[in-house]
mmCIF file of N, CA and C in Angstrom:
data_model
loop_
_atom_site.group_PDB
_atom_site.id
_atom_site.type_symbol
_atom_site.label_atom_id
_atom_site.label_comp_id
_atom_site.label_asym_id
_atom_site.label_seq_id
_atom_site.Cartn_x
_atom_site.Cartn_y
_atom_site.Cartn_z
ATOM 1 N N ASP A 1 18.554 -14.087 -20.581
ATOM 2 C CA ASP A 1 17.205 -14.467 -20.970
ATOM 3 C C ASP A 1 16.292 -14.521 -19.751
ATOM 4 N N MET A 2 15.151 -13.915 -19.892
ATOM 5 C CA MET A 2 14.145 -13.907 -18.824
ATOM 6 C C MET A 2 13.746 -15.337 -18.487
ATOM 7 N N VAL A 3 13.545 -15.625 -17.216
ATOM 8 C CA VAL A 3 13.172 -16.973 -16.812
ATOM 9 C C VAL A 3 11.757 -17.306 -17.268
ATOM 10 N N ASN A 4 11.562 -18.569 -17.682
ATOM 11 C CA ASN A 4 10.256 -19.013 -18.160
ATOM 12 C C ASN A 4 9.372 -19.539 -17.047
ATOM 13 N N ILE A 5 9.980 -19.847 -15.900
ATOM 14 C CA ILE A 5 9.225 -20.362 -14.767
ATOM 15 C C ILE A 5 8.994 -19.217 -13.790
ATOM 16 N N GLU A 6 7.766 -19.105 -13.302
ATOM 17 C CA GLU A 6 7.440 -18.019 -12.377
ATOM 18 C C GLU A 6 8.400 -18.025 -11.188
ATOM 19 N N PRO A 7 9.004 -16.870 -10.894
ATOM 20 C CA PRO A 7 9.941 -16.804 -9.772
ATOM 21 C C PRO A 7 9.276 -17.206 -8.461
ATOM 22 N N ARG A 8 9.988 -17.973 -7.652
ATOM 23 C CA ARG A 8 9.479 -18.387 -6.339
ATOM 24 C C ARG A 8 9.818 -17.283 -5.347
ATOM 25 N N VAL A 9 8.824 -16.500 -5.028
ATOM 26 C CA VAL A 9 9.012 -15.396 -4.091
ATOM 27 C C VAL A 9 7.878 -15.389 -3.078
ATOM 28 N N ASP A 10 8.147 -14.846 -1.923
ATOM 29 C CA ASP A 10 7.121 -14.609 -0.924
ATOM 30 C C ASP A 10 6.437 -13.302 -1.322
ATOM 31 N N PRO A 11 5.130 -13.350 -1.622
ATOM 32 C CA PRO A 11 4.444 -12.127 -2.056
ATOM 33 C C PRO A 11 4.583 -10.977 -1.057
ATOM 34 N N GLU A 12 4.725 -11.306 0.217
ATOM 35 C CA GLU A 12 4.857 -10.276 1.244
ATOM 36 C C GLU A 12 6.314 -9.919 1.533
ATOM 37 N N GLY A 13 7.252 -10.618 0.894
ATOM 38 C CA GLY A 13 8.668 -10.372 1.130
ATOM 39 C C GLY A 13 9.189 -9.177 0.362
ATOM 40 N N LEU A 14 10.358 -8.711 0.751
ATOM 41 C CA LEU A 14 11.038 -7.625 0.054
ATOM 42 C C LEU A 14 12.386 -8.139 -0.426
ATOM 43 N N TYR A 15 12.738 -7.787 -1.651
ATOM 44 C CA TYR A 15 13.935 -8.321 -2.300
ATOM 45 C C TYR A 15 14.835 -7.188 -2.775
ATOM 46 N N SER A 16 16.139 -7.409 -2.647
ATOM 47 C CA SER A 16 17.108 -6.422 -3.131
ATOM 48 C C SER A 16 17.054 -6.382 -4.663
ATOM 49 N N LEU A 17 17.662 -5.347 -5.237
ATOM 50 C CA LEU A 17 17.698 -5.270 -6.693
ATOM 51 C C LEU A 17 18.471 -6.456 -7.267
ATOM 52 N N LYS A 18 19.558 -6.854 -6.601
ATOM 53 C CA LYS A 18 20.339 -8.005 -7.073
ATOM 54 C C LYS A 18 19.490 -9.274 -7.060
ATOM 55 N N GLU A 19 18.782 -9.510 -5.967
ATOM 56 C CA GLU A 19 17.911 -10.686 -5.905
ATOM 57 C C GLU A 19 16.849 -10.622 -6.997
ATOM 58 N N THR A 20 16.317 -9.430 -7.232
ATOM 59 C CA THR A 20 15.251 -9.263 -8.224
ATOM 60 C C THR A 20 15.738 -9.586 -9.628
ATOM 61 N N TYR A 21 16.881 -9.016 -10.044
ATOM 62 C CA TYR A 21 17.319 -9.313 -11.411
ATOM 63 C C TYR A 21 17.745 -10.753 -11.551
ATOM 64 N N GLU A 22 18.276 -11.363 -10.488
ATOM 65 C CA GLU A 22 18.622 -12.783 -10.570
ATOM 66 C C GLU A 22 17.369 -13.659 -10.650
ATOM 67 N N LEU A 23 16.338 -13.337 -9.863
ATOM 68 C CA LEU A 23 15.085 -14.097 -9.904
ATOM 69 C C LEU A 23 14.419 -14.004 -11.278
ATOM 70 N N LEU A 24 14.500 -12.823 -11.892
ATOM 71 C CA LEU A 24 13.852 -12.616 -13.191
ATOM 72 C C LEU A 24 14.730 -13.068 -14.364
ATOM 73 N N GLY A 25 16.001 -13.308 -14.104
ATOM 74 C CA GLY A 25 16.902 -13.723 -15.181
ATOM 75 C C GLY A 25 17.207 -12.604 -16.153
ATOM 76 N N ILE A 26 17.302 -11.380 -15.626
ATOM 77 C CA ILE A 26 17.637 -10.226 -16.466
ATOM 78 C C ILE A 26 18.915 -9.587 -15.919
ATOM 79 N N SER A 27 19.507 -8.706 -16.688
ATOM 80 C CA SER A 27 20.740 -8.054 -16.251
ATOM 81 C C SER A 27 20.431 -6.914 -15.289
ATOM 82 N N ARG A 28 21.456 -6.505 -14.582
ATOM 83 C CA ARG A 28 21.330 -5.379 -13.654
ATOM 84 C C ARG A 28 20.893 -4.121 -14.407
ATOM 85 N N SER A 29 21.511 -3.884 -15.554
ATOM 86 C CA SER A 29 21.184 -2.668 -16.322
ATOM 87 C C SER A 29 19.748 -2.710 -16.845
ATOM 88 N N THR A 30 19.272 -3.888 -17.220
ATOM 89 C CA THR A 30 17.885 -4.013 -17.678
ATOM 90 C C THR A 30 16.926 -3.700 -16.530
ATOM 91 N N LEU A 31 17.220 -4.243 -15.343
ATOM 92 C CA LEU A 31 16.359 -3.955 -14.195
ATOM 93 C C LEU A 31 16.361 -2.460 -13.899
ATOM 94 N N ARG A 32 17.522 -1.837 -13.906
ATOM 95 C CA ARG A 32 17.586 -0.397 -13.632
ATOM 96 C C ARG A 32 16.753 0.393 -14.651
ATOM 97 N N ARG A 33 16.800 -0.025 -15.919
ATOM 98 C CA ARG A 33 15.997 0.643 -16.947
ATOM 99 C C ARG A 33 14.509 0.459 -16.669
ATOM 100 N N TYR A 34 14.102 -0.763 -16.296
ATOM 101 C CA TYR A 34 12.692 -1.024 -15.984
ATOM 102 C C TYR A 34 12.228 -0.195 -14.791
ATOM 103 N N VAL A 35 13.095 -0.036 -13.793
ATOM 104 C CA VAL A 35 12.749 0.778 -12.619
ATOM 105 C C VAL A 35 12.617 2.244 -13.041
ATOM 106 N N LYS A 36 13.579 2.714 -13.819
ATOM 107 C CA LYS A 36 13.555 4.107 -14.290
ATOM 108 C C LYS A 36 12.297 4.387 -15.108
ATOM 109 N N ASP A 37 11.904 3.417 -15.941
ATOM 110 C CA ASP A 37 10.709 3.557 -16.785
ATOM 111 C C ASP A 37 9.418 3.245 -16.034
ATOM 112 N N ARG A 38 9.556 2.952 -14.743
ATOM 113 C CA ARG A 38 8.424 2.621 -13.860
ATOM 114 C C ARG A 38 7.673 1.370 -14.281
ATOM 115 N N ARG A 39 8.379 0.470 -14.935
ATOM 116 C CA ARG A 39 7.787 -0.832 -15.275
ATOM 117 C C ARG A 39 7.841 -1.764 -14.078
ATOM 118 N N ILE A 40 8.816 -1.529 -13.178
ATOM 119 C CA ILE A 40 8.924 -2.250 -11.910
ATOM 120 C C ILE A 40 8.987 -1.191 -10.817
ATOM 121 N N ARG A 41 8.081 -1.313 -9.847
ATOM 122 C CA ARG A 41 8.034 -0.345 -8.756
ATOM 123 C C ARG A 41 8.924 -0.810 -7.595
ATOM 124 N N THR A 42 9.642 0.131 -7.022
ATOM 125 C CA THR A 42 10.505 -0.179 -5.885
ATOM 126 C C THR A 42 10.033 0.594 -4.653
ATOM 127 N N ARG A 43 10.538 0.150 -3.515
ATOM 128 C CA ARG A 43 10.337 0.860 -2.248
ATOM 129 C C ARG A 43 11.714 1.211 -1.723
ATOM 130 N N THR A 44 11.789 2.226 -0.896
ATOM 131 C CA THR A 44 13.064 2.599 -0.293
ATOM 132 C C THR A 44 13.055 2.193 1.169
ATOM 133 N N HIS A 45 14.070 1.444 1.567
ATOM 134 C CA HIS A 45 14.218 1.034 2.966
ATOM 135 C C HIS A 45 14.458 2.283 3.806
ATOM 136 N N ARG A 46 13.663 2.459 4.845
ATOM 137 C CA ARG A 46 13.737 3.684 5.653
ATOM 138 C C ARG A 46 15.108 3.933 6.261
ATOM 139 N N GLU A 47 15.746 2.883 6.743
ATOM 140 C CA GLU A 47 17.018 3.068 7.456
ATOM 141 C C GLU A 47 18.230 3.091 6.533
ATOM 142 N N THR A 48 18.244 2.224 5.530
ATOM 143 C CA THR A 48 19.437 2.112 4.681
ATOM 144 C C THR A 48 19.357 2.943 3.403
ATOM 145 N N GLY A 49 18.134 3.312 2.990
ATOM 146 C CA GLY A 49 17.962 4.057 1.750
ATOM 147 C C GLY A 49 18.066 3.186 0.506
ATOM 148 N N ARG A 50 18.213 1.877 0.705
ATOM 149 C CA ARG A 50 18.334 0.969 -0.442
ATOM 150 C C ARG A 50 16.976 0.715 -1.089
ATOM 151 N N SER A 51 17.007 0.493 -2.393
ATOM 152 C CA SER A 51 15.783 0.156 -3.119
ATOM 153 C C SER A 51 15.465 -1.321 -2.922
ATOM 154 N N LEU A 52 14.198 -1.601 -2.692
ATOM 155 C CA LEU A 52 13.717 -2.967 -2.524
ATOM 156 C C LEU A 52 12.506 -3.178 -3.411
ATOM 157 N N VAL A 53 12.288 -4.435 -3.787
ATOM 158 C CA VAL A 53 11.147 -4.776 -4.637
ATOM 159 C C VAL A 53 10.300 -5.800 -3.888
ATOM 160 N N ALA A 54 9.002 -5.549 -3.814
ATOM 161 C CA ALA A 54 8.092 -6.475 -3.144
ATOM 162 C C ALA A 54 7.947 -7.750 -3.976
ATOM 163 N N GLY A 55 7.800 -8.865 -3.286
ATOM 164 C CA GLY A 55 7.601 -10.137 -3.981
ATOM 165 C C GLY A 55 6.417 -10.104 -4.920
ATOM 166 N N LYS A 56 5.317 -9.485 -4.480
ATOM 167 C CA LYS A 56 4.133 -9.427 -5.351
ATOM 168 C C LYS A 56 4.384 -8.557 -6.585
ATOM 169 N N GLU A 57 5.293 -7.587 -6.481
ATOM 170 C CA GLU A 57 5.653 -6.764 -7.639
ATOM 171 C C GLU A 57 6.489 -7.579 -8.628
ATOM 172 N N ILE A 58 7.391 -8.426 -8.109
ATOM 173 C CA ILE A 58 8.177 -9.300 -8.990
ATOM 174 C C ILE A 58 7.237 -10.217 -9.764
ATOM 175 N N ARG A 59 6.276 -10.823 -9.065
ATOM 176 C CA ARG A 59 5.294 -11.697 -9.736
ATOM 177 C C ARG A 59 4.458 -10.941 -10.758
ATOM 178 N N ARG A 60 3.988 -9.749 -10.377
ATOM 179 C CA ARG A 60 3.153 -8.957 -11.295
ATOM 180 C C ARG A 60 3.921 -8.648 -12.573
ATOM 181 N N PHE A 61 5.170 -8.213 -12.415
ATOM 182 C CA PHE A 61 5.966 -7.889 -13.588
ATOM 183 C C PHE A 61 6.210 -9.117 -14.451
ATOM 184 N N TRP A 62 6.578 -10.233 -13.833
ATOM 185 C CA TRP A 62 6.857 -11.454 -14.577
ATOM 186 C C TRP A 62 5.635 -11.869 -15.401
ATOM 187 N N LYS A 63 4.447 -11.820 -14.783
ATOM 188 C CA LYS A 63 3.215 -12.189 -15.499
ATOM 189 C C LYS A 63 2.901 -11.213 -16.628
ATOM 190 N N SER A 64 3.262 -9.950 -16.448
ATOM 191 C CA SER A 64 2.929 -8.923 -17.457
ATOM 192 C C SER A 64 3.729 -9.101 -18.748
ATOM 193 N N ILE A 65 4.856 -9.781 -18.693
ATOM 194 C CA ILE A 65 5.674 -9.926 -19.907
ATOM 195 C C ILE A 65 5.633 -11.337 -20.473
ATOM 196 N N LYS A 66 4.875 -12.200 -19.877
ATOM 197 C CA LYS A 66 4.756 -13.577 -20.372
ATOM 198 C C LYS A 66 3.662 -13.687 -21.391
#
């Protein structure tokens, strides 16, 4: 179940996909679907190639579904 309280994130911070789905209270597969559908925008870390989500993007998404 999606969390009812706005996630506490640093708007300027970057969060891993695991941190993002845990903060939002959704499953890993749900987050991957949202990313694929471009409902949540990610960035790619230049050195590691890992996907990251900006704190302000987590907040924007959370507000959009409330």
